[in-house]
Short mmCIF file of C-alpha atoms and ligand atoms in Angstrom, two decimals:
data_model
loop_
_atom_site.label_atom_id
_atom_site.label_comp_id
_atom_site.label_asym_id
_atom_site.label_seq_id
_atom_site.Cartn_x
_atom_site.Cartn_y
_atom_site.Cartn_z
CA UNK A 10 103.97 -25.61 -25.10
CA UNK A 11 103.63 -22.52 -27.22
CA UNK A 12 105.00 -19.29 -25.83
CA UNK A 13 102.60 -16.72 -24.48
CA UNK A 14 102.67 -14.32 -27.43
CA UNK A 15 101.85 -17.09 -29.85
CA UNK A 16 98.52 -17.97 -28.24
CA UNK A 17 95.71 -17.85 -30.79
CA UNK A 18 93.25 -15.06 -30.14
CA UNK A 19 90.23 -17.24 -30.91
CA UNK A 20 89.34 -20.88 -31.19
CA UNK A 21 86.78 -22.48 -33.49
CA UNK A 22 84.12 -24.80 -32.13
CA UNK A 23 82.12 -27.08 -34.39
CA UNK A 24 78.94 -27.67 -32.42
CA UNK A 25 76.04 -30.05 -33.08
CA UNK A 26 72.74 -28.28 -33.62
CA UNK A 27 69.44 -30.07 -33.68
CA UNK A 28 66.19 -28.14 -33.78
CA UNK A 29 63.44 -30.72 -34.12
CA UNK A 30 60.86 -28.15 -35.20
CA UNK A 31 63.06 -27.09 -38.11
CA UNK A 32 65.22 -30.01 -39.15
CA UNK A 33 64.97 -33.77 -39.17
CA UNK A 34 68.67 -34.40 -38.58
CA UNK A 35 71.41 -32.79 -36.53
CA UNK A 36 73.80 -30.45 -38.30
CA UNK A 37 77.13 -28.90 -37.37
CA UNK A 38 77.50 -25.20 -36.80
CA UNK A 39 80.81 -23.47 -36.29
CA UNK A 40 81.38 -20.65 -33.83
CA UNK A 41 84.39 -18.58 -32.88
CA UNK A 42 85.10 -17.98 -29.21
CA UNK A 43 87.95 -16.09 -27.60
CA UNK A 44 90.79 -18.30 -26.49
CA UNK A 45 91.87 -17.97 -22.88
CA UNK A 46 94.40 -20.17 -21.24
CA UNK A 47 92.16 -20.90 -18.27
CA UNK A 48 88.98 -21.49 -20.26
CA UNK A 49 87.29 -24.82 -20.58
CA UNK A 50 84.98 -25.91 -23.39
CA UNK A 51 81.99 -25.02 -21.22
CA UNK A 52 83.26 -21.44 -20.87
CA UNK A 53 83.44 -21.16 -24.63
CA UNK A 54 79.90 -22.54 -24.97
CA UNK A 55 78.64 -20.07 -22.39
CA UNK A 56 80.39 -17.26 -24.24
CA UNK A 57 78.66 -18.32 -27.45
CA UNK A 58 75.28 -18.53 -25.78
CA UNK A 59 75.78 -15.17 -24.14
CA UNK A 60 77.31 -13.17 -26.99
CA UNK A 61 76.82 -14.97 -30.29
CA UNK A 62 73.80 -17.24 -30.43
CA UNK A 63 71.35 -17.41 -27.56
CA UNK A 64 69.50 -20.32 -29.13
CA UNK A 65 72.26 -22.85 -28.47
CA UNK A 66 71.07 -25.35 -25.84
CA UNK A 67 73.23 -27.36 -23.43
CA UNK A 68 73.17 -28.46 -19.81
CA UNK A 69 75.46 -27.37 -17.06
CA UNK A 70 75.30 -26.30 -13.47
CA UNK A 71 78.23 -26.43 -11.09
CA UNK A 72 81.10 -25.89 -13.56
CA UNK A 73 83.39 -27.67 -11.12
CA UNK A 74 83.00 -31.38 -11.87
CA UNK A 75 80.44 -32.12 -9.20
CA UNK A 76 76.94 -32.03 -10.69
CA UNK A 77 77.62 -34.27 -13.68
CA UNK A 78 75.35 -32.39 -16.08
CA UNK A 79 77.82 -30.97 -18.61
CA UNK A 80 78.93 -34.22 -20.25
CA UNK A 81 79.42 -33.99 -24.03
CA UNK A 82 81.57 -35.54 -26.72
CA UNK A 83 84.63 -33.36 -27.19
CA UNK A 84 86.54 -34.37 -30.32
CA UNK A 85 84.76 -37.69 -30.17
CA UNK A 86 85.47 -38.49 -26.53
CA UNK A 87 83.02 -38.25 -23.64
CA UNK A 88 84.17 -35.43 -21.35
CA UNK A 89 82.88 -33.13 -18.65
CA UNK A 90 83.06 -29.90 -20.60
CA UNK A 91 83.73 -27.96 -17.39
CA UNK A 92 86.94 -29.93 -17.01
CA UNK A 93 88.04 -29.99 -20.67
CA UNK A 94 90.53 -27.16 -21.17
CA UNK A 95 90.59 -25.44 -24.53
CA UNK A 96 94.37 -25.51 -24.35
CA UNK A 97 94.33 -29.31 -24.63
CA UNK A 98 92.56 -29.15 -27.99
CA UNK A 99 94.59 -26.54 -29.84
CA UNK A 100 94.70 -25.47 -32.58
CA UNK A 101 91.12 -26.66 -33.10
CA UNK A 102 88.51 -26.67 -34.45
CA UNK A 103 87.04 -28.44 -31.43
CA UNK A 104 84.14 -30.75 -32.17
CA UNK A 105 81.44 -30.59 -29.50
CA UNK A 106 78.62 -33.11 -29.80
CA UNK A 107 75.92 -34.47 -27.51
CA UNK A 108 76.75 -37.62 -25.54
CA UNK A 109 76.85 -40.57 -27.89
CA UNK A 110 74.21 -43.36 -27.76
CA UNK A 111 71.56 -41.20 -26.10
CA UNK A 112 68.62 -39.75 -28.00
CA UNK A 113 69.17 -36.07 -28.77
CA UNK A 114 66.45 -33.75 -27.52
CA UNK A 115 67.92 -30.53 -28.80
CA UNK A 116 71.43 -29.36 -29.76
CA UNK A 117 73.73 -30.73 -27.06
CA UNK A 118 70.97 -31.90 -24.74
CA UNK A 119 70.29 -35.63 -24.56
CA UNK A 120 67.44 -37.51 -23.01
CA UNK A 121 68.55 -39.31 -19.87
CA UNK A 122 65.30 -41.04 -18.96
CA UNK A 123 66.74 -44.42 -19.87
CA UNK A 124 69.63 -44.04 -17.44
CA UNK A 125 67.45 -42.78 -14.59
CA UNK A 126 65.09 -45.66 -15.15
CA UNK A 127 67.90 -48.19 -14.94
CA UNK A 128 69.41 -46.51 -11.94
CA UNK A 129 66.15 -46.87 -10.06
CA UNK A 130 65.88 -50.52 -10.97
CA UNK A 131 69.08 -51.44 -9.11
CA UNK A 132 67.79 -49.84 -5.87
CA UNK A 133 70.63 -47.42 -5.22
CA UNK A 134 69.84 -46.90 -1.56
CA UNK A 135 70.51 -48.74 1.67
CA UNK A 136 67.97 -51.54 1.88
CA UNK A 137 67.06 -52.62 5.41
CA UNK A 138 64.57 -55.09 6.72
CA UNK A 139 63.66 -52.75 9.48
CA UNK A 140 64.85 -49.28 10.38
CA UNK A 141 66.27 -48.92 13.85
CA UNK A 142 64.54 -46.36 16.01
CA UNK A 143 66.34 -43.02 16.09
CA UNK A 144 66.97 -43.41 19.79
CA UNK A 145 69.42 -46.21 19.04
CA UNK A 146 71.67 -43.77 17.26
CA UNK A 147 73.46 -43.92 13.94
CA UNK A 148 74.64 -46.95 12.02
CA UNK A 149 78.35 -47.09 12.61
CA UNK A 150 80.97 -48.19 10.15
CA UNK A 151 84.68 -48.68 10.52
CA UNK A 152 87.05 -46.92 8.08
CA UNK A 153 87.72 -50.35 6.55
CA UNK A 154 84.03 -50.95 5.91
CA UNK A 155 83.78 -47.52 4.31
CA UNK A 156 86.86 -48.11 2.22
CA UNK A 157 85.33 -51.18 0.55
CA UNK A 158 82.61 -49.23 -1.28
CA UNK A 159 83.82 -45.65 -1.16
CA UNK A 160 85.26 -45.57 -4.65
CA UNK A 161 81.92 -46.60 -6.18
CA UNK A 162 80.07 -43.98 -4.18
CA UNK A 163 81.93 -41.15 -5.91
CA UNK A 164 79.75 -41.42 -9.03
CA UNK A 165 78.13 -38.14 -10.10
CA UNK A 166 75.75 -39.70 -12.66
CA UNK A 167 77.37 -37.88 -15.56
CA UNK A 168 76.74 -40.80 -17.95
CA UNK A 169 80.12 -40.42 -19.65
CA UNK A 170 80.62 -44.13 -19.09
CA UNK A 171 77.47 -44.95 -21.08
CA UNK A 172 78.64 -42.77 -23.94
CA UNK A 173 81.95 -44.66 -23.92
CA UNK A 174 80.37 -48.10 -23.90
CA UNK A 175 79.88 -49.67 -27.35
CA UNK A 176 77.79 -52.41 -25.75
CA UNK A 177 75.30 -49.81 -24.56
CA UNK A 178 75.24 -48.43 -28.10
CA UNK A 179 74.53 -51.83 -29.60
CA UNK A 180 72.28 -53.20 -26.83
CA UNK A 181 70.32 -50.28 -25.41
CA UNK A 182 68.76 -52.60 -22.82
CA UNK A 183 72.11 -53.08 -21.04
CA UNK A 184 71.87 -51.84 -17.45
CA UNK A 185 75.22 -50.18 -18.01
CA UNK A 186 78.36 -49.17 -16.13
CA UNK A 187 77.28 -46.52 -13.62
CA UNK A 188 74.10 -48.31 -12.54
CA UNK A 189 76.03 -51.51 -11.89
CA UNK A 190 78.80 -49.65 -10.06
CA UNK A 191 76.18 -48.00 -7.87
CA UNK A 192 74.44 -51.31 -7.23
CA UNK A 193 77.81 -52.62 -6.13
CA UNK A 194 78.31 -49.57 -3.95
CA UNK A 195 75.24 -50.61 -1.91
CA UNK A 196 75.91 -54.34 -2.11
CA UNK A 197 79.26 -53.79 -0.45
CA UNK A 198 77.86 -51.51 2.23
CA UNK A 199 77.85 -53.22 5.62
CA UNK A 200 74.47 -51.64 6.46
CA UNK A 201 72.71 -52.95 3.38
CA UNK A 202 70.88 -56.25 2.94
CA UNK A 203 69.55 -55.71 -0.58
CA UNK A 204 72.13 -57.73 -2.52
CA UNK A 205 69.68 -60.54 -3.17
CA UNK A 206 67.05 -58.15 -4.55
CA UNK A 207 69.58 -56.56 -6.90
CA UNK A 208 70.85 -59.90 -8.11
CA UNK A 209 67.84 -60.49 -10.38
CA UNK A 210 68.45 -57.30 -12.34
CA UNK A 211 72.21 -57.51 -12.28
CA UNK A 212 72.60 -61.10 -13.37
CA UNK A 213 69.54 -61.05 -15.61
CA UNK A 214 69.49 -60.80 -19.38
CA UNK A 215 70.50 -57.13 -19.55
CA UNK A 216 72.88 -57.27 -16.64
CA UNK A 217 76.56 -57.90 -16.09
CA UNK A 218 76.91 -60.68 -18.65
CA UNK A 219 76.26 -58.23 -21.48
CA UNK A 220 79.56 -56.62 -20.57
CA UNK A 221 82.54 -57.87 -22.55
CA UNK A 222 85.03 -55.76 -20.62
CA UNK A 223 85.84 -53.12 -23.19
CA UNK A 224 87.10 -51.09 -20.23
CA UNK A 225 86.40 -47.68 -21.78
CA UNK A 226 83.90 -46.70 -19.06
CA UNK A 227 86.67 -46.74 -16.48
CA UNK A 228 88.99 -44.72 -18.71
CA UNK A 229 86.52 -41.88 -19.27
CA UNK A 230 85.14 -41.70 -15.72
CA UNK A 231 86.02 -38.29 -14.25
CA UNK A 232 85.66 -39.56 -10.68
CA UNK A 233 87.77 -42.73 -10.86
CA UNK A 234 84.77 -44.85 -10.03
CA UNK A 235 86.07 -47.78 -12.10
CA UNK A 236 82.71 -49.14 -13.26
CA UNK A 237 84.45 -51.80 -15.37
CA UNK A 238 86.07 -53.10 -12.20
CA UNK A 239 82.73 -53.12 -10.41
CA UNK A 240 81.18 -55.19 -13.18
CA UNK A 241 83.99 -57.74 -13.34
CA UNK A 242 83.95 -58.08 -9.56
CA UNK A 243 80.24 -58.59 -9.65
CA UNK A 244 80.65 -61.26 -12.33
CA UNK A 245 82.76 -63.24 -9.89
CA UNK A 246 80.09 -62.86 -7.19
CA UNK A 247 77.31 -63.72 -9.63
CA UNK A 248 79.11 -66.80 -10.90
CA UNK A 249 79.87 -68.00 -7.38
CA UNK A 250 76.23 -67.55 -6.48
CA UNK A 251 75.07 -69.45 -9.53
CA UNK A 252 77.39 -72.37 -8.81
CA UNK A 253 76.19 -72.49 -5.26
CA UNK A 254 72.54 -72.52 -6.20
CA UNK A 255 72.96 -75.11 -8.94
CA UNK A 256 75.46 -77.47 -7.39
CA UNK A 257 74.58 -77.40 -3.74
CA UNK A 258 71.01 -78.21 -2.86
CA UNK A 259 71.29 -76.27 0.39
CA UNK A 260 72.89 -73.31 -1.43
CA UNK A 261 69.54 -72.31 -2.91
CA UNK A 262 68.00 -69.37 -1.19
CA UNK B 14 62.62 -47.85 -21.72
CA UNK B 15 61.97 -48.25 -25.37
CA UNK B 16 58.61 -46.56 -25.83
CA UNK B 17 58.84 -44.38 -28.93
CA UNK B 18 57.85 -40.80 -28.39
CA UNK B 19 56.04 -38.93 -31.12
CA UNK B 20 56.45 -35.28 -31.71
CA UNK B 21 53.60 -33.15 -30.54
CA UNK B 22 53.75 -29.60 -29.48
CA UNK B 23 54.53 -30.66 -25.95
CA UNK B 24 56.61 -33.70 -26.58
CA UNK B 25 60.06 -33.44 -28.08
CA UNK B 26 61.04 -35.39 -31.12
CA UNK B 27 64.19 -37.22 -30.24
CA UNK B 28 66.89 -37.92 -32.73
CA UNK B 29 68.51 -41.34 -32.43
CA UNK B 30 71.72 -42.10 -34.20
CA UNK B 31 72.14 -45.65 -35.34
CA UNK B 32 75.36 -47.34 -34.36
CA UNK B 33 77.25 -48.19 -37.52
CA UNK B 34 78.53 -51.73 -38.11
CA UNK B 35 81.96 -50.16 -38.28
CA UNK B 36 81.82 -48.63 -34.79
CA UNK B 37 84.97 -50.48 -33.81
CA UNK B 38 87.00 -48.61 -36.43
CA UNK B 39 85.93 -45.29 -34.99
CA UNK B 40 88.74 -45.24 -32.46
CA UNK B 41 91.90 -47.24 -31.98
CA UNK B 42 90.82 -48.18 -28.47
CA UNK B 43 87.70 -49.90 -29.76
CA UNK B 44 89.73 -51.60 -32.47
CA UNK B 45 92.14 -52.91 -29.86
CA UNK B 46 89.21 -54.31 -27.92
CA UNK B 47 87.83 -56.12 -30.96
CA UNK B 48 91.29 -57.52 -31.72
CA UNK B 49 91.53 -58.75 -28.15
CA UNK B 50 88.18 -60.50 -28.52
CA UNK B 51 89.34 -62.00 -31.83
CA UNK B 52 92.36 -63.53 -30.16
CA UNK B 53 90.08 -66.08 -28.54
CA UNK B 54 89.64 -67.65 -31.98
CA UNK B 55 93.35 -68.38 -31.99
CA UNK B 56 93.26 -69.70 -28.45
CA UNK B 57 90.53 -72.08 -29.61
CA UNK B 58 92.70 -72.96 -32.61
CA UNK B 59 95.53 -74.06 -30.33
CA UNK B 60 93.13 -76.03 -28.18
CA UNK B 61 91.79 -77.91 -31.22
CA UNK B 62 95.31 -78.62 -32.50
CA UNK B 63 96.26 -80.01 -29.11
CA UNK B 64 93.20 -82.26 -28.98
CA UNK B 65 93.99 -83.44 -32.47
CA UNK B 66 97.54 -84.14 -31.45
CA UNK B 67 96.32 -86.21 -28.51
CA UNK B 68 94.12 -88.24 -30.79
CA UNK B 69 97.07 -88.90 -33.10
CA UNK B 70 99.07 -89.96 -30.06
CA UNK B 71 96.36 -92.42 -29.01
CA UNK B 72 96.19 -93.82 -32.56
CA UNK B 73 99.77 -95.06 -32.31
CA UNK B 74 103.30 -94.04 -33.30
CA UNK B 75 102.66 -94.10 -37.03
CA UNK B 76 99.71 -91.76 -36.86
CA UNK B 77 101.71 -89.47 -34.60
CA UNK B 78 104.72 -89.23 -36.93
CA UNK B 79 102.34 -88.41 -39.73
CA UNK B 80 100.70 -85.74 -37.65
CA UNK B 81 104.04 -84.18 -36.76
CA UNK B 82 105.10 -84.25 -40.40
CA UNK B 83 101.86 -82.46 -41.27
CA UNK B 84 102.68 -79.75 -38.76
CA UNK B 85 105.97 -79.04 -40.50
CA UNK B 86 104.40 -77.84 -43.74
CA UNK B 87 105.24 -74.19 -44.24
CA UNK B 88 101.69 -72.80 -44.41
CA UNK B 89 100.92 -74.44 -41.06
CA UNK B 90 104.11 -73.06 -39.56
CA UNK B 91 103.08 -69.59 -40.73
CA UNK B 92 99.59 -70.01 -39.29
CA UNK B 93 101.14 -71.09 -36.01
CA UNK B 94 103.38 -68.05 -35.98
CA UNK B 95 100.42 -65.70 -36.41
CA UNK B 96 98.34 -67.64 -33.88
CA UNK B 97 101.19 -67.48 -31.38
CA UNK B 98 101.38 -63.69 -31.65
CA UNK B 99 97.64 -63.40 -31.07
CA UNK B 100 97.72 -65.76 -28.10
CA UNK B 101 100.59 -63.74 -26.65
CA UNK B 102 98.52 -60.58 -27.05
CA UNK B 103 95.58 -62.39 -25.47
CA UNK B 104 97.52 -63.51 -22.40
CA UNK B 105 99.27 -60.22 -21.81
CA UNK B 106 96.14 -58.11 -22.14
CA UNK B 107 94.21 -60.39 -19.79
CA UNK B 108 97.01 -60.42 -17.25
CA UNK B 109 96.80 -56.65 -17.13
CA UNK B 110 93.01 -56.72 -16.79
CA UNK B 111 93.06 -59.29 -13.98
CA UNK B 112 93.40 -56.81 -11.08
CA UNK B 113 90.19 -55.11 -12.19
CA UNK B 114 88.18 -58.26 -11.63
CA UNK B 115 90.06 -59.57 -8.61
CA UNK B 116 90.14 -57.35 -5.61
CA UNK B 117 92.25 -58.91 -2.95
CA UNK B 118 92.48 -57.47 0.48
CA UNK B 119 95.28 -58.13 2.90
CA UNK B 120 94.69 -56.89 6.42
CA UNK B 121 92.04 -54.46 5.22
CA UNK B 122 94.26 -52.94 2.50
CA UNK B 123 93.66 -53.51 -1.17
CA UNK B 124 96.51 -55.43 -2.76
CA UNK B 125 98.05 -53.12 -5.39
CA UNK B 126 97.36 -53.93 -9.04
CA UNK B 127 100.97 -54.57 -9.98
CA UNK B 128 101.20 -57.36 -7.43
CA UNK B 129 98.27 -59.20 -8.99
CA UNK B 130 99.63 -58.66 -12.50
CA UNK B 131 103.04 -59.81 -11.26
CA UNK B 132 101.56 -62.98 -9.76
CA UNK B 133 100.00 -63.79 -13.12
CA UNK B 134 103.34 -63.40 -14.91
CA UNK B 135 104.99 -65.44 -12.20
CA UNK B 136 102.49 -68.29 -12.61
CA UNK B 137 103.00 -68.11 -16.37
CA UNK B 138 106.75 -68.34 -15.97
CA UNK B 139 106.48 -71.35 -13.67
CA UNK B 140 104.04 -73.14 -15.99
CA UNK B 141 106.14 -72.47 -19.09
CA UNK B 142 109.32 -73.45 -17.24
CA UNK B 143 107.81 -76.74 -16.13
CA UNK B 144 106.63 -77.58 -19.63
CA UNK B 145 109.94 -76.61 -21.17
CA UNK B 146 111.71 -78.78 -18.63
CA UNK B 147 109.44 -81.75 -19.34
CA UNK B 148 109.97 -81.44 -23.10
CA UNK B 149 113.65 -80.62 -23.22
CA UNK B 150 115.11 -82.83 -20.52
CA UNK B 151 117.09 -85.82 -21.56
S1 LIG C 308 80.67 -44.09 -13.14
FE1 LIG C 308 81.94 -42.29 -13.60
S2 LIG C 308 81.52 -41.88 -15.78
FE2 LIG C 308 79.87 -43.20 -15.06
S3 LIG C 308 78.22 -41.82 -14.43
FE3 LIG C 308 79.45 -42.27 -12.59
S4 LIG C 308 80.97 -40.62 -12.49
FE4 LIG C 308 80.10 -40.57 -14.57
S1 LIG C 309 78.98 -28.32 -14.88
FE1 LIG C 309 78.75 -29.65 -13.16
S2 LIG C 309 80.07 -31.30 -13.72
FE2 LIG C 309 80.45 -29.86 -15.30
#
């Protein structure tokens, strides 16, 4: 911990620029931003956009770790830039790049269509055969039933886990950590009956078996969702299901 | 979705970075993962040696003594040493990953990770103890 007087007055950020109408490849541009003890990388980016270079593009919204839109690579690691304090990266320069493995649209903005597409495929909603009429009241759950899936429901779709996953980089078809964790969130919900429908996607060619348990998704997740855990747990379920359907004639459904 | 987009005035031209063959050298954590995966080669190595040993055993005492003599050659001892280290790394890293895959619940509460890891070590100790006892007794 440096003493207060020794704090650097500014910090250097090396930021990825990509302007498709001007250049065919991303380049790095360095900016200076004032250093403040309570500033995060996103504050510095906003300072740059406001005071230095209005053409710099990046996504953000809540600046409090809730919306999941400010994910970028900070010094090579996927981070929510609204939660990455400048003080943790001193003396700098701090490298800020768009999330790895996603196509870059412009500067720090990546295209997330692929993720949204996959998310939809695993049906991340409560599947019911038939909705109960409103007059019958709400669907009740005990605290224990809630506890079983709660951790997986904390996901904010920030895609940091995809940027941490080398498998996703190598096999872009892989359904990926967050989508599987969210599928598991609904599979484990006592009100849901969609597990069978999700099984085809999850245990298919691009599903859980692509995962070799690198474990990085869990390490970078800002919400402690533990997608790696969700996938391994699902592997057990998937394997049990497979054994049942192959070995027991009456196990087929 | 793998449809390639082409740049028009209204459609952005994406830039895709190719993943290098050396991605696993990019950070120590990826390297550790690849090493962990490599350890399975050594686990297979031990399995093959054991099968081989069984075959020698079935072929009679002479074949077996020859096999054991073969094992004592110094290059093989060195290979075994290295393989042992890798297998140790393999077991320990998997023990610590076990609680991620196995969620056990006791009376509605999730069993803490260290208990599951501990159970793995315990089982290991018992298995090794039994084998050591079988080999060293008498
Ligand atoms: S699982 Fe975690 S890292 Fe992945 S998208 Fe959800 S919140 Fe982000
Ligand atoms: S700006 Fe919303 S999570 Fe960072």
